[in-house]
Amino acid sequence: MQVDGVEQMREMEKSLILFCKYNGLCAGIKLSRSLRIGDFMKILRGKFSDLRRHSLQLFYAIRDHPSTMLYNDEDLEVMFAVAYSIGLNCIEVTVVDSRGFDSGTSGCGGDVGANSSGVFDSGGDASASTSKGISFSGQGLVGHPFESMGDVGFRDALRKYSIVHSFEFDFVKNETERVTAVCKVKSCKWNIHARLDKVSGCFYIKRYYSVHSCGVAGRTTKNCHANSTLISQLIKDDVRDKSKKRAVDVVDDLKEYYGVDVSYNRAWLAVQKAKSSAFGDYSDSFNQLQWYRNAVLNSDPRSVFDVEWDQSTNRFLRLFVAFDACVQGFKHCRPVLSVDATFLKARHMGCLMSASAKDGNAGLFALCFGVVDSENNDNWLWFMEKLRGILDEERRVIVFISDRHRGIKEGIAKVFPSSFHSYCLYHLKGNLRTALASTNVKYKESLIRVFSKCAYAPTVAKFNQHMGNLVKHGGAAVVHFLSELPNERWANVFFPGQRYGAMSSSLTECFNSWILKKCELPVVDMVDRIRKKMMKSMCLRRERSSKWEQVICPYEESRLEKLYDLVKTWKVIPSSADIFEVDTDPSISVDIGRRTCSCCWWQLNGFPCCHAVCAIKYSGKDLNLYVERYFHVESYRQVYSKPIYPVASLLKSDMVDYGSSILPPLSKKPPGRPKKKRIRSNGEKVREMKCGRCGKMGNHNKLTCKEDLRPGF
């Protein structure tokens, strides 16, 4: 028995049971004497997942010492020694989150709430609570260490506390080594005093009277301490996840969760400060381009990342980005590029140019993009020259589709003289609507439909038929519009290149919508987020295509299935091994050897038409062999076979001095409120709505209606 007692004593000297309390929860941890304080912190963060590494403060209670600090390995050794000397094997430990506020209850996405240890208690009770689920658990506060950041962190936590409890305070002493605050109501006894411990760097609360003798009369919904800087700290995490955070949302969130009223201007300034804190300074972001270029090229040397700036003024001019994975992948896509530009919404504005294609499954494939100070002829010429550097013109003739921007037309003509340029049909129809502005709405739309029939007409006879109707009913306005529009730029039957059925530049519109949320970020962060989005998309498509077992991509396979269901009852008359007549009304001739059909759709779209499918199936040959290789699963896998490589870090500390800094471009802020919606092209139709007052279709509602109503309406 004596031996067993000795063994028990030795075992007790080796370990202790610590009951750790945090936010109303308790966790038992067996702590050996050999364990260090850092290892104990890791165990705690595993037990309580919302704790952060640099925000833990620990206090244990032994007899007459209810709040003994547990800070380092020496404190841990003292705790073991005291526990063994008085025969304790279980000790209560209080876990304190020194961030000052609870981050789990805010709709603003920031650290809003009260100190989890109850450093600022709402009353004299040992446990008190506020609304919205923000809890406070008070303890002995005098002598309590608060914030390792010193006076700045203490003052911020005090301001947050006043916001939660809806009262204002004044600083009696506001120094780097001591802070004293009293309630703004002079007769109120609430006060707090804290001093800096120069050894630990922590602020210690020396005096604290937590009762507001002013009562409800001293409470207010307008707090002078809820300034833009403090609000920006509260919403920084939310802005990082949602870059398009609106000031009006911040106003609503602060009112809903904390009952504090802030002005729109203050909330707007807080959002701007939060963006600068989350994403870095907008102006300094241009100077980071040189570092980011080297970081990209170090991870993928074959990528193209060119930055240009004015050598005399060091002002940013242009940026061109083309990842090697995109350049290699485009070789297996249809040789059709859609080019366009969209304006940026960041502080220094600018314009983002892009070139996009379609993969074999009709998905968006972004080839490259560039950032310029404005959309003009010189910048488009520069973009086309950079684009030529990444394309293999010797193997394939590229077809470009765009709106009729003068810079694009001149750039393609100079840089790609052997390529073909098609005008976007969607924009042309918008331009025609403008030309027919004085025409009746229904009549105008009927002319637009006839114009579309002219564009899609597969034969000259069909084109002339529809064109005659268009000119006859459209009059002089249509004739003038068509006089400035060469037929070979828009009509299927006259277009010299192979567009594979693409008639509009919708791909670039898709790309612009795809990156819409990124256009408000600083230039480096914007480019990096676009890279991440492209990298993730290519990885997902690569993994998805690895599971496909068919020969043709799923989207194109579904097109073939619909065509086969349509023609499976048709009759075919053979003429030779490759030539067939499909017995329809009218009858159609198909030459599967030359891949032609008398309806001309096979030649125009580069994809078998219904007559070709019928003839190929009758011949007994493999239909997949007559589908262009761009629509095959194997080509699709080749498009996404090469990955976009990650960039290791975006830390400013990694930057080196490149001798000259890049300044942001000079941009003049336009008058009025900043525009968030994209600028519609000339003649682009706006979606109409029905007014609840006058009952007419238009772009107004009952609040903005100015129509004169007849009596009795």
XYZ file of C-alpha atoms in Angstrom:
713
model
C 0.000 0.000 0.000
C 2.868 2.312 0.789
C 4.371 1.642 -2.623
C 1.047 2.443 -4.297
C 0.855 5.732 -2.413
C 4.322 6.709 -3.572
C 3.413 5.891 -7.175
C 0.257 7.995 -6.930
C 2.263 10.934 -5.583
C 4.741 10.605 -8.444
C 1.911 10.458 -10.991
C 0.302 13.577 -9.486
C 3.599 15.435 -9.742
C 3.742 14.631 -13.436
C 0.269 15.939 -14.461
C -2.655 18.195 -13.563
C -6.299 18.355 -14.676
C -7.181 21.853 -15.888
C -10.848 22.798 -16.274
C -10.715 25.561 -18.893
C -13.747 27.868 -19.156
C -14.535 30.032 -22.156
C -17.832 31.619 -23.253
C -19.907 29.450 -20.923
C -18.202 26.237 -22.053
C -15.810 24.068 -20.032
C -13.154 21.668 -21.307
C -11.076 19.321 -19.185
C -7.431 19.013 -20.237
C -4.813 16.725 -18.728
C -1.571 18.693 -18.623
C 1.774 17.009 -18.037
C 4.608 18.854 -16.364
C 6.804 18.466 -19.430
C 4.282 20.278 -21.658
C 5.178 23.837 -22.658
C 2.853 26.849 -22.768
C 2.847 26.944 -26.584
C 1.643 23.340 -26.770
C -1.064 24.120 -24.214
C -2.241 27.054 -26.372
C -2.560 24.733 -29.389
C -4.698 22.316 -27.366
C -6.946 25.193 -26.304
C -7.414 26.406 -29.865
C -8.385 22.878 -30.804
C -11.008 22.806 -28.056
C -12.383 26.300 -28.767
C -12.227 26.859 -32.529
C -13.041 30.597 -32.487
C -9.893 31.503 -30.545
C -6.984 33.107 -32.361
C -3.329 32.531 -31.778
C -2.382 36.023 -30.662
C -5.516 36.779 -28.615
C -5.311 34.237 -25.768
C -4.892 35.277 -22.137
C -5.088 32.702 -19.330
C -5.820 33.095 -15.607
C -6.034 30.394 -12.946
C -7.463 30.509 -9.433
C -5.664 29.031 -6.390
C -7.026 29.855 -2.918
C -6.543 33.574 -2.201
C -5.350 34.337 -5.737
C -8.445 34.208 -8.023
C -6.825 35.764 -11.120
C -3.226 34.600 -11.397
C -1.732 35.212 -14.830
C -0.588 32.251 -16.926
C 1.634 33.842 -19.545
C 4.793 31.792 -20.179
C 6.606 28.576 -19.269
C 7.776 30.074 -15.963
C 4.170 30.833 -14.942
C 3.242 27.269 -15.856
C 6.027 25.891 -13.683
C 4.902 28.093 -10.768
C 1.342 26.817 -11.135
C 2.545 23.195 -10.960
C 4.736 23.912 -7.920
C 1.956 25.688 -5.989
C -0.577 22.987 -6.849
C 1.724 20.218 -5.603
C 2.637 22.127 -2.440
C -1.012 22.338 -1.337
C -2.074 18.967 -2.744
C -4.238 20.092 -5.709
C -4.650 17.991 -8.827
C -7.487 20.025 -10.425
C -7.325 23.746 -11.237
C -9.842 26.098 -12.881
C -8.455 28.159 -15.753
C -10.266 31.116 -17.333
C -9.602 31.626 -21.046
C -9.755 35.268 -22.134
C -10.076 36.459 -25.747
C -8.239 39.794 -25.695
C -9.571 40.950 -29.039
C -12.095 42.991 -27.105
C -15.253 41.932 -28.940
C -16.986 38.791 -30.052
C -16.880 38.280 -33.818
C -19.663 35.763 -34.072
C -22.719 37.980 -33.747
C -22.161 40.807 -36.150
C -23.957 41.317 -39.378
C -21.178 43.700 -40.331
C -18.625 40.916 -40.440
C -16.197 42.444 -37.950
C -15.129 42.148 -34.311
C -18.209 43.629 -32.693
C -19.330 42.673 -29.197
C -17.833 42.673 -25.754
C -14.691 41.176 -24.337
C -15.302 37.495 -23.779
C -13.720 37.668 -20.356
C -16.051 40.391 -19.190
C -13.350 43.044 -18.976
C -16.123 45.633 -19.347
C -19.121 44.292 -17.467
C -22.507 45.923 -17.899
C -23.226 45.935 -14.202
C -22.142 44.627 -10.869
C -23.350 41.058 -11.480
C -20.971 38.232 -12.093
C -22.748 37.532 -15.347
C -24.668 39.955 -17.506
C -25.802 40.084 -21.111
C -26.860 42.482 -23.811
C -29.210 42.086 -26.734
C -28.403 40.312 -29.992
C -26.708 37.454 -28.159
C -23.600 39.387 -27.081
C -22.641 37.972 -23.692
C -20.501 39.348 -20.870
C -19.216 37.384 -17.897
C -17.708 39.592 -15.223
C -14.867 38.716 -12.871
C -12.558 40.684 -10.640
C -11.449 43.372 -13.083
C -9.041 45.483 -11.071
C -5.542 44.345 -11.942
C -6.836 42.614 -15.048
C -4.459 42.660 -18.055
C -6.377 43.731 -21.131
C -4.755 44.207 -24.491
C -1.284 43.406 -25.684
C -1.468 46.186 -28.278
C -1.220 48.830 -25.541
C -3.168 52.065 -25.398
C -4.462 51.871 -28.993
C -6.065 48.470 -28.484
C -7.501 49.486 -25.123
C -9.113 52.628 -26.544
C -10.569 50.719 -29.510
C -12.090 48.105 -27.214
C -13.500 50.857 -25.000
C -15.120 52.524 -28.012
C -16.628 49.225 -29.171
C -17.953 48.601 -25.689
C -19.645 52.018 -25.636
C -21.293 51.280 -28.983
C -22.736 47.999 -27.732
C -24.017 49.588 -24.502
C -25.307 52.765 -26.211
C -23.522 55.368 -24.144
C -20.851 57.984 -24.751
C -17.780 58.743 -22.696
C -15.059 61.356 -22.461
C -11.339 60.835 -21.970
C -10.076 62.548 -18.829
C -6.588 61.215 -19.429
C -5.667 59.980 -22.882
C -1.971 59.176 -22.944
C 0.217 56.352 -24.146
C 0.797 55.066 -20.601
C -2.531 55.783 -18.916
C -6.127 56.173 -19.987
C -9.014 57.419 -17.855
C -12.583 57.623 -19.184
C -15.813 58.829 -17.588
C -19.411 58.815 -18.764
C -20.369 61.857 -20.819
C -23.219 62.581 -18.402
C -21.405 64.597 -15.755
C -23.450 63.269 -12.823
C -22.853 59.607 -13.775
C -20.393 57.637 -11.665
C -19.267 55.228 -14.434
C -15.518 55.453 -14.898
C -12.500 53.360 -15.784
C -8.780 53.858 -15.392
C -6.006 51.712 -16.884
C -2.233 51.946 -16.992
C 0.470 50.421 -19.158
C 2.807 47.816 -17.701
C 6.131 48.564 -19.391
C 7.452 45.041 -18.843
C 4.588 43.066 -20.392
C 3.319 45.817 -22.704
C -0.273 45.155 -21.506
C -2.767 47.659 -20.214
C -3.946 46.839 -16.692
C -7.291 48.045 -15.354
C -6.534 49.804 -12.074
C -9.988 51.207 -11.321
C -13.393 50.370 -12.742
C -16.871 51.406 -11.586
C -19.277 49.639 -13.944
C -22.663 51.048 -12.832
C -24.222 53.869 -14.878
C -25.984 56.028 -12.290
C -27.359 58.158 -15.141
C -29.710 55.325 -16.080
C -31.518 55.174 -19.404
C -31.346 58.957 -19.745
C -27.668 58.647 -20.565
C -28.176 56.117 -23.354
C -28.046 57.284 -26.984
C -28.226 55.814 -30.489
C -25.751 58.364 -31.856
C -22.222 57.692 -30.704
C -19.386 60.049 -31.519
C -16.919 57.189 -31.049
C -18.479 55.248 -33.957
C -16.188 56.994 -36.441
C -15.242 55.777 -39.898
C -11.947 54.288 -38.707
C -13.614 52.150 -36.045
C -16.418 51.064 -38.384
C -13.837 50.087 -41.002
C -12.265 47.717 -38.464
C -15.656 46.145 -37.826
C -16.502 45.537 -41.482
C -13.020 44.699 -42.822
C -13.579 40.929 -42.845
C -16.956 41.339 -44.523
C -15.497 43.648 -47.186
C -12.735 41.138 -47.875
C -15.376 38.486 -48.662
C -17.765 40.895 -50.366
C -15.827 43.558 -52.243
C -19.017 45.315 -53.399
C -20.130 46.092 -49.849
C -22.502 49.066 -49.918
C -22.517 51.920 -47.432
C -26.274 51.648 -47.036
C -25.852 48.019 -45.930
C -23.348 49.104 -43.277
C -25.808 51.706 -41.962
C -28.575 49.092 -41.767
C -26.352 46.465 -40.116
C -25.086 48.806 -37.418
C -28.634 49.902 -36.653
C -30.050 46.380 -36.645
C -27.393 44.694 -34.546
C -26.193 47.463 -32.228
C -28.832 50.168 -32.359
C -26.353 52.856 -33.392
C -27.124 55.494 -36.016
C -24.372 56.536 -38.423
C -24.608 58.782 -41.462
C -24.312 57.499 -45.012
C -21.165 59.579 -45.606
C -19.468 58.110 -42.548
C -20.402 54.579 -43.595
C -19.173 55.230 -47.157
C -15.815 56.486 -45.857
C -15.602 53.438 -43.574
C -16.130 51.128 -46.556
C -13.325 52.884 -48.450
C -10.972 52.562 -45.477
C -11.935 48.911 -45.034
C -11.161 48.229 -48.705
C -7.762 49.914 -48.357
C -7.074 47.852 -45.234
C -8.299 44.581 -46.766
C -6.826 44.928 -50.260
C -4.083 47.498 -49.812
C -3.789 51.056 -50.993
C -5.228 51.690 -54.466
C -2.408 54.001 -55.508
C 0.377 51.797 -54.141
C -1.124 48.808 -55.932
C 0.305 50.022 -59.246
C 3.773 50.036 -57.717
C 3.301 46.375 -56.749
C 2.848 45.362 -60.392
C 6.582 44.875 -60.905
C 6.784 42.506 -57.957
C 3.657 40.636 -59.012
C 4.968 40.286 -62.567
C 8.138 38.611 -61.276
C 6.093 36.398 -58.947
C 3.913 35.188 -61.848
C 6.865 34.596 -64.150
C 8.746 32.730 -61.419
C 5.865 30.272 -61.058
C 5.249 30.034 -64.833
C 8.071 31.487 -66.988
C 6.195 30.920 -70.277
C 3.322 33.194 -69.310
C 3.160 36.745 -70.678
C 2.943 39.585 -68.160
C 3.913 42.959 -69.618
C 3.695 46.256 -67.725
C 4.280 49.601 -69.415
C 4.563 53.036 -67.842
C 5.680 56.516 -68.874
C 9.400 56.716 -68.195
C 9.326 60.499 -67.750
C 6.430 60.682 -65.264
C 6.389 57.054 -64.017
C 2.628 56.994 -64.647
C 1.009 53.635 -65.401
C 0.006 53.123 -69.035
C -0.808 49.512 -69.880
C -0.818 45.942 -68.596
C -1.167 42.727 -70.623
C -1.666 39.284 -69.055
C -1.775 35.924 -70.852
C -1.142 32.749 -68.871
C 0.644 29.960 -70.701
C -2.145 27.506 -69.874
C -4.613 29.740 -71.731
C -2.298 30.253 -74.702
C -1.717 26.512 -75.102
C -5.373 25.693 -74.481
C -6.629 28.055 -77.183
C -4.827 25.960 -79.805
C -7.535 23.327 -79.247
C -10.471 25.780 -79.317
C -12.312 27.091 -82.345
C -10.249 29.909 -83.951
C -12.880 32.532 -83.127
C -12.096 35.350 -80.693
C -14.529 37.803 -79.176
C -12.872 41.079 -78.136
C -14.342 43.889 -76.090
C -13.625 46.197 -73.166
C -15.310 47.145 -69.897
C -14.647 50.062 -67.589
C -13.152 49.593 -64.125
C -14.830 50.947 -61.015
C -11.803 51.390 -58.746
C -10.537 54.764 -57.577
C -8.308 55.368 -60.601
C -10.805 53.855 -63.051
C -9.364 52.717 -66.374
C -10.490 50.017 -68.778
C -10.107 46.237 -69.004
C -9.725 44.710 -72.492
C -10.192 41.000 -73.071
C -10.216 38.304 -75.738
C -12.343 35.198 -75.171
C -13.187 32.018 -77.044
C -15.465 28.977 -76.694
C -14.302 25.538 -75.663
C -15.701 22.322 -77.134
C -18.566 22.244 -74.646
C -19.731 25.810 -75.441
C -18.075 27.156 -72.299
C -16.307 30.489 -71.854
C -12.541 30.310 -72.327
C -10.647 33.481 -71.402
C -7.501 33.774 -73.515
C -6.001 37.039 -72.250
C -6.847 40.429 -70.824
C -5.253 43.828 -70.414
C -5.652 46.946 -68.283
C -5.270 50.380 -69.873
C -5.927 53.941 -68.743
C -8.687 54.458 -71.334
C -10.278 52.814 -74.378
C -8.802 54.539 -77.416
C -7.284 53.656 -80.780
C -3.682 53.558 -79.541
C -4.486 51.191 -76.687
C -6.457 48.857 -78.945
C -3.572 48.797 -81.427
C -1.203 47.942 -78.555
C -3.548 45.193 -77.324
C -3.769 43.653 -80.802
C 0.017 43.641 -81.123
C 0.334 41.845 -77.796
C -2.362 39.423 -78.876
C -0.493 38.646 -82.084
C 2.547 37.707 -80.012
C 0.708 34.813 -78.328
C -1.212 33.494 -81.354
C 0.026 30.986 -83.921
C -1.160 32.645 -87.137
C 0.703 30.241 -89.387
C -1.503 27.282 -88.456
C -4.937 28.912 -88.270
C -6.724 32.001 -89.544
C -8.372 33.804 -86.636
C -11.885 35.250 -86.858
C -12.591 38.266 -84.651
C -16.048 39.308 -83.456
C -16.598 42.705 -81.852
C -18.755 45.798 -81.776
C -17.822 48.472 -84.283
C -15.365 50.361 -82.103
C -13.010 52.309 -84.320
C -9.920 51.246 -82.381
C -10.770 47.548 -82.783
C -11.432 47.880 -86.513
C -8.169 49.717 -87.166
C -6.178 47.446 -84.864
C -7.347 44.230 -86.537
C -6.802 45.671 -90.013
C -3.193 46.653 -89.212
C -2.063 43.797 -86.992
C -4.088 40.884 -88.465
C -4.416 41.686 -92.193
C -5.094 38.044 -93.108
C -7.759 37.522 -90.449
C -11.494 38.155 -90.733
C -13.491 40.637 -88.679
C -17.198 40.150 -88.002
C -19.471 42.746 -86.435
C -21.571 41.708 -83.454
C -25.170 41.167 -84.562
C -26.530 42.125 -81.156
C -24.894 45.548 -81.321
C -25.957 45.999 -84.947
C -29.581 45.432 -84.014
C -29.203 48.049 -81.287
C -27.737 50.496 -83.805
C -30.657 49.824 -86.170
C -33.124 50.567 -83.361
C -31.478 53.960 -82.979
C -31.729 54.592 -86.710
C -35.450 53.749 -86.516
C -36.075 55.811 -83.388
C -39.058 57.641 -84.890
C -40.733 54.418 -86.073
C -43.610 52.703 -84.302
C -42.300 50.248 -81.681
C -44.055 47.141 -83.035
C -43.190 47.984 -86.619
C -39.585 48.678 -85.635
C -39.250 45.288 -83.930
C -40.623 43.546 -87.016
C -37.893 45.234 -89.087
C -35.297 44.084 -86.576
C -36.481 40.483 -87.034
C -36.185 40.821 -90.810
C -32.661 42.183 -90.379
C -31.769 39.098 -88.284
C -33.101 36.866 -91.048
C -30.805 38.643 -93.484
C -27.821 37.998 -91.207
C -28.603 34.294 -90.749
C -29.620 33.624 -94.359
C -27.593 30.596 -95.606
C -27.961 31.335 -99.319
C -27.775 34.400 -101.550
C -31.361 33.889 -102.695
C -32.646 33.905 -99.111
C -30.535 36.946 -98.297
C -31.842 38.924 -101.297
C -35.406 37.969 -100.436
C -35.188 39.228 -96.856
C -33.095 42.239 -97.798
C -35.725 43.320 -100.324
C -38.421 43.220 -97.633
C -36.185 45.140 -95.223
C -35.428 47.968 -97.666
C -39.005 48.100 -98.921
C -40.574 48.533 -95.484
C -37.679 50.292 -93.730
C -37.348 53.203 -96.092
C -34.543 55.751 -96.209
C -33.426 55.177 -92.612
C -32.634 51.513 -93.299
C -30.959 52.322 -96.622
C -28.686 54.857 -94.921
C -27.877 52.393 -92.144
C -26.959 49.604 -94.589
C -24.841 51.931 -96.743
C -22.264 52.128 -93.926
C -22.363 48.380 -93.252
C -20.475 46.047 -95.636
C -22.325 42.747 -96.133
C -19.174 40.678 -95.672
C -18.895 41.958 -92.072
C -22.216 40.649 -90.787
C -24.152 38.457 -93.248
C -23.562 34.687 -93.072
C -23.656 34.106 -96.797
C -21.048 36.768 -97.602
C -18.721 36.357 -94.635
C -15.402 34.932 -95.948
C -14.279 33.221 -92.735
C -15.570 30.364 -90.572
C -17.460 31.648 -87.527
C -18.793 28.253 -86.369
C -22.226 29.788 -85.874
C -21.020 32.670 -83.650
C -22.852 35.852 -84.590
C -22.313 38.099 -81.546
C -19.605 39.058 -79.057
C -21.579 37.630 -76.139
C -18.482 35.807 -74.870
C -16.809 39.038 -73.788
C -20.044 40.158 -72.160
C -19.992 36.877 -70.235
C -16.384 37.472 -69.240
C -17.176 41.020 -68.105
C -20.047 39.707 -65.968
C -17.828 36.890 -64.700
C -15.288 39.357 -63.282
C -17.762 42.110 -62.400
C -17.067 42.006 -58.654
C -13.315 42.204 -59.243
C -13.456 45.508 -61.139
C -13.695 47.553 -57.931
C -10.443 46.204 -56.472
C -6.903 47.628 -56.694
C -5.166 46.566 -59.882
C -2.863 43.906 -58.371
C -5.614 42.340 -56.286
C -7.974 42.449 -59.265
C -5.504 40.661 -61.547
C -4.707 38.118 -58.850
C -8.382 37.340 -58.200
C -9.043 36.945 -61.910
C -6.091 34.539 -62.035
C -7.488 32.537 -59.118
C -10.935 32.425 -60.702
C -9.498 31.201 -64.003
C -7.239 28.705 -62.213
C -10.158 27.250 -60.261
C -12.413 27.080 -63.334
C -9.791 25.274 -65.417
C -9.115 22.789 -62.619
C -12.815 21.973 -62.186
C -13.325 21.480 -65.931
C -10.228 19.309 -66.120
C -11.537 17.059 -63.352
C -15.034 16.965 -64.805
C -13.892 16.028 -68.324
C -11.753 13.175 -66.964
C -15.008 11.358 -66.107
C -16.596 11.754 -69.543
C -16.809 8.507 -71.474
C -18.383 9.714 -74.735
C -16.469 10.922 -77.795
C -18.283 14.237 -78.247
C -18.636 16.855 -75.505
C -21.964 16.617 -73.628
C -23.458 19.874 -74.932
C -22.670 19.067 -78.555
C -23.750 15.452 -78.030
C -27.166 16.692 -76.900
C -27.409 18.740 -80.118
C -26.733 15.616 -82.172
C -29.361 13.686 -80.221
C -31.992 16.336 -80.927
C -31.087 16.321 -84.626
C -31.299 12.532 -84.775
C -34.710 12.514 -83.079
C -35.864 15.009 -85.704
C -34.631 13.078 -88.783
C -35.017 9.419 -87.798
C -38.231 9.146 -89.865
C -36.812 10.841 -92.978
C -36.040 8.873 -96.127
C -32.607 8.885 -97.778
C -31.835 8.001 -101.412
C -28.177 7.089 -102.099
C -26.424 8.413 -105.206
C -22.911 7.129 -104.444
C -20.866 6.070 -101.454
C -20.661 9.680 -100.236
C -23.512 11.520 -101.973
C -27.120 11.212 -100.809
C -30.456 12.871 -101.355
C -32.607 13.482 -98.302
C -36.246 13.200 -99.361
C -37.781 16.273 -97.716
C -39.758 19.210 -99.041
C -37.687 20.494 -100.740
C -35.203 17.644 -101.195
C -31.633 18.210 -100.020
C -28.324 16.958 -101.436
C -25.605 15.900 -98.955
C -21.989 15.074 -99.779
C -20.493 13.570 -96.634
C -17.101 13.129 -98.297
C -16.730 16.865 -98.921
C -18.787 17.690 -95.811
C -21.254 19.862 -97.698
C -25.016 20.173 -97.740
C -27.184 22.104 -100.186
C -28.870 23.877 -97.245
C -25.399 25.348 -96.497
C -25.753 25.119 -92.701
C -23.069 22.427 -92.417
C -20.549 24.660 -94.157
C -21.534 27.782 -92.223
C -21.548 26.321 -88.690
C -18.820 23.683 -89.020
C -21.244 21.229 -87.400
C -23.427 18.586 -89.126
C -26.903 19.852 -89.930
C -30.033 17.699 -89.675
C -29.734 16.542 -93.305
C -26.083 15.562 -92.797
C -26.955 13.578 -89.657
C -29.680 11.734 -91.559
C -27.346 10.890 -94.476
C -24.414 9.842 -92.256
C -26.594 7.540 -90.150
C -28.037 5.973 -93.329
C -24.536 5.349 -94.693
C -23.636 3.397 -91.557
C -20.515 5.463 -90.944
C -19.460 6.811 -87.575
C -21.172 10.160 -87.013
C -18.449 11.263 -84.576
C -15.886 11.284 -87.401
C -17.830 14.037 -89.163
C -17.864 16.363 -86.163
C -15.047 18.929 -86.037
C -12.236 17.990 -83.657
C -12.920 21.123 -81.583
C -16.118 19.468 -80.284
C -14.426 16.219 -79.230
C -13.804 15.329 -75.597
C -10.140 14.711 -76.369
C -9.721 18.290 -77.628
C -11.627 19.574 -74.611
C -9.192 17.786 -72.321
C -6.295 19.276 -74.250
C -7.748 22.759 -73.708
C -7.525 22.337 -69.940
C -4.579 19.959 -69.748
C -2.120 22.612 -68.562
C -2.814 24.335 -65.215
C -2.443 27.965 -64.219
C 0.150 27.905 -61.476
C -0.421 29.599 -58.104
C 1.459 32.698 -56.978
C 3.062 32.078 -53.597
C 2.361 35.343 -51.789
C 1.211 38.926 -52.102
C 2.951 40.291 -49.018
C 4.396 43.782 -49.349
C 7.332 42.693 -47.242
C 8.451 40.509 -50.139
C 8.766 43.500 -52.451
C 12.179 44.694 -53.530
C 13.308 48.064 -54.768
C 13.168 48.154 -58.570
C 14.680 51.602 -58.827
C 11.526 53.376 -60.056
C 8.020 53.302 -58.647
C 4.907 53.134 -60.838
C 2.365 55.840 -60.094
C -1.353 55.501 -60.828
C -2.654 56.953 -64.103
C -4.030 60.462 -64.129
C -7.772 60.109 -64.276
C -10.301 62.884 -64.005
C -13.266 62.011 -61.855
C -16.496 62.423 -63.868
C -19.247 64.605 -62.434
C -22.075 63.093 -60.424
C -22.347 59.879 -58.495
C -19.995 57.053 -59.586
C -21.728 54.707 -62.034
C -21.892 51.046 -61.058
C -23.805 49.645 -64.038
C -22.126 49.080 -67.375
C -22.553 51.657 -70.133
C -24.888 50.341 -72.791
C -23.802 50.536 -76.395
C -25.445 52.933 -78.797
C -28.945 51.723 -79.559
C -28.904 48.871 -77.072
C -32.437 48.114 -75.945
C -33.312 48.749 -72.307
C -35.729 46.333 -70.672
C -39.102 48.021 -70.367
C -41.531 47.892 -67.466
C -45.230 48.515 -67.114
C -46.121 51.657 -65.199
C -48.650 51.127 -62.417
C -50.110 54.628 -62.919
C -50.543 55.110 -66.660
C -50.353 51.429 -67.653
C -47.868 52.081 -70.456
C -44.659 50.207 -71.194
C -41.472 52.199 -70.744
C -38.541 52.877 -68.440
C -40.540 54.609 -65.693
C -42.784 53.502 -62.818
C -45.712 55.074 -60.973
C -43.384 57.170 -58.805
C -41.607 58.759 -61.772
C -44.570 58.787 -64.161
C -45.222 62.145 -65.844
C -47.992 61.071 -68.221
C -51.169 63.153 -68.356
C -54.088 60.917 -67.419
C -57.432 61.426 -69.084
C -60.429 62.042 -66.772
C -61.823 58.923 -65.217
C -58.729 56.845 -65.900
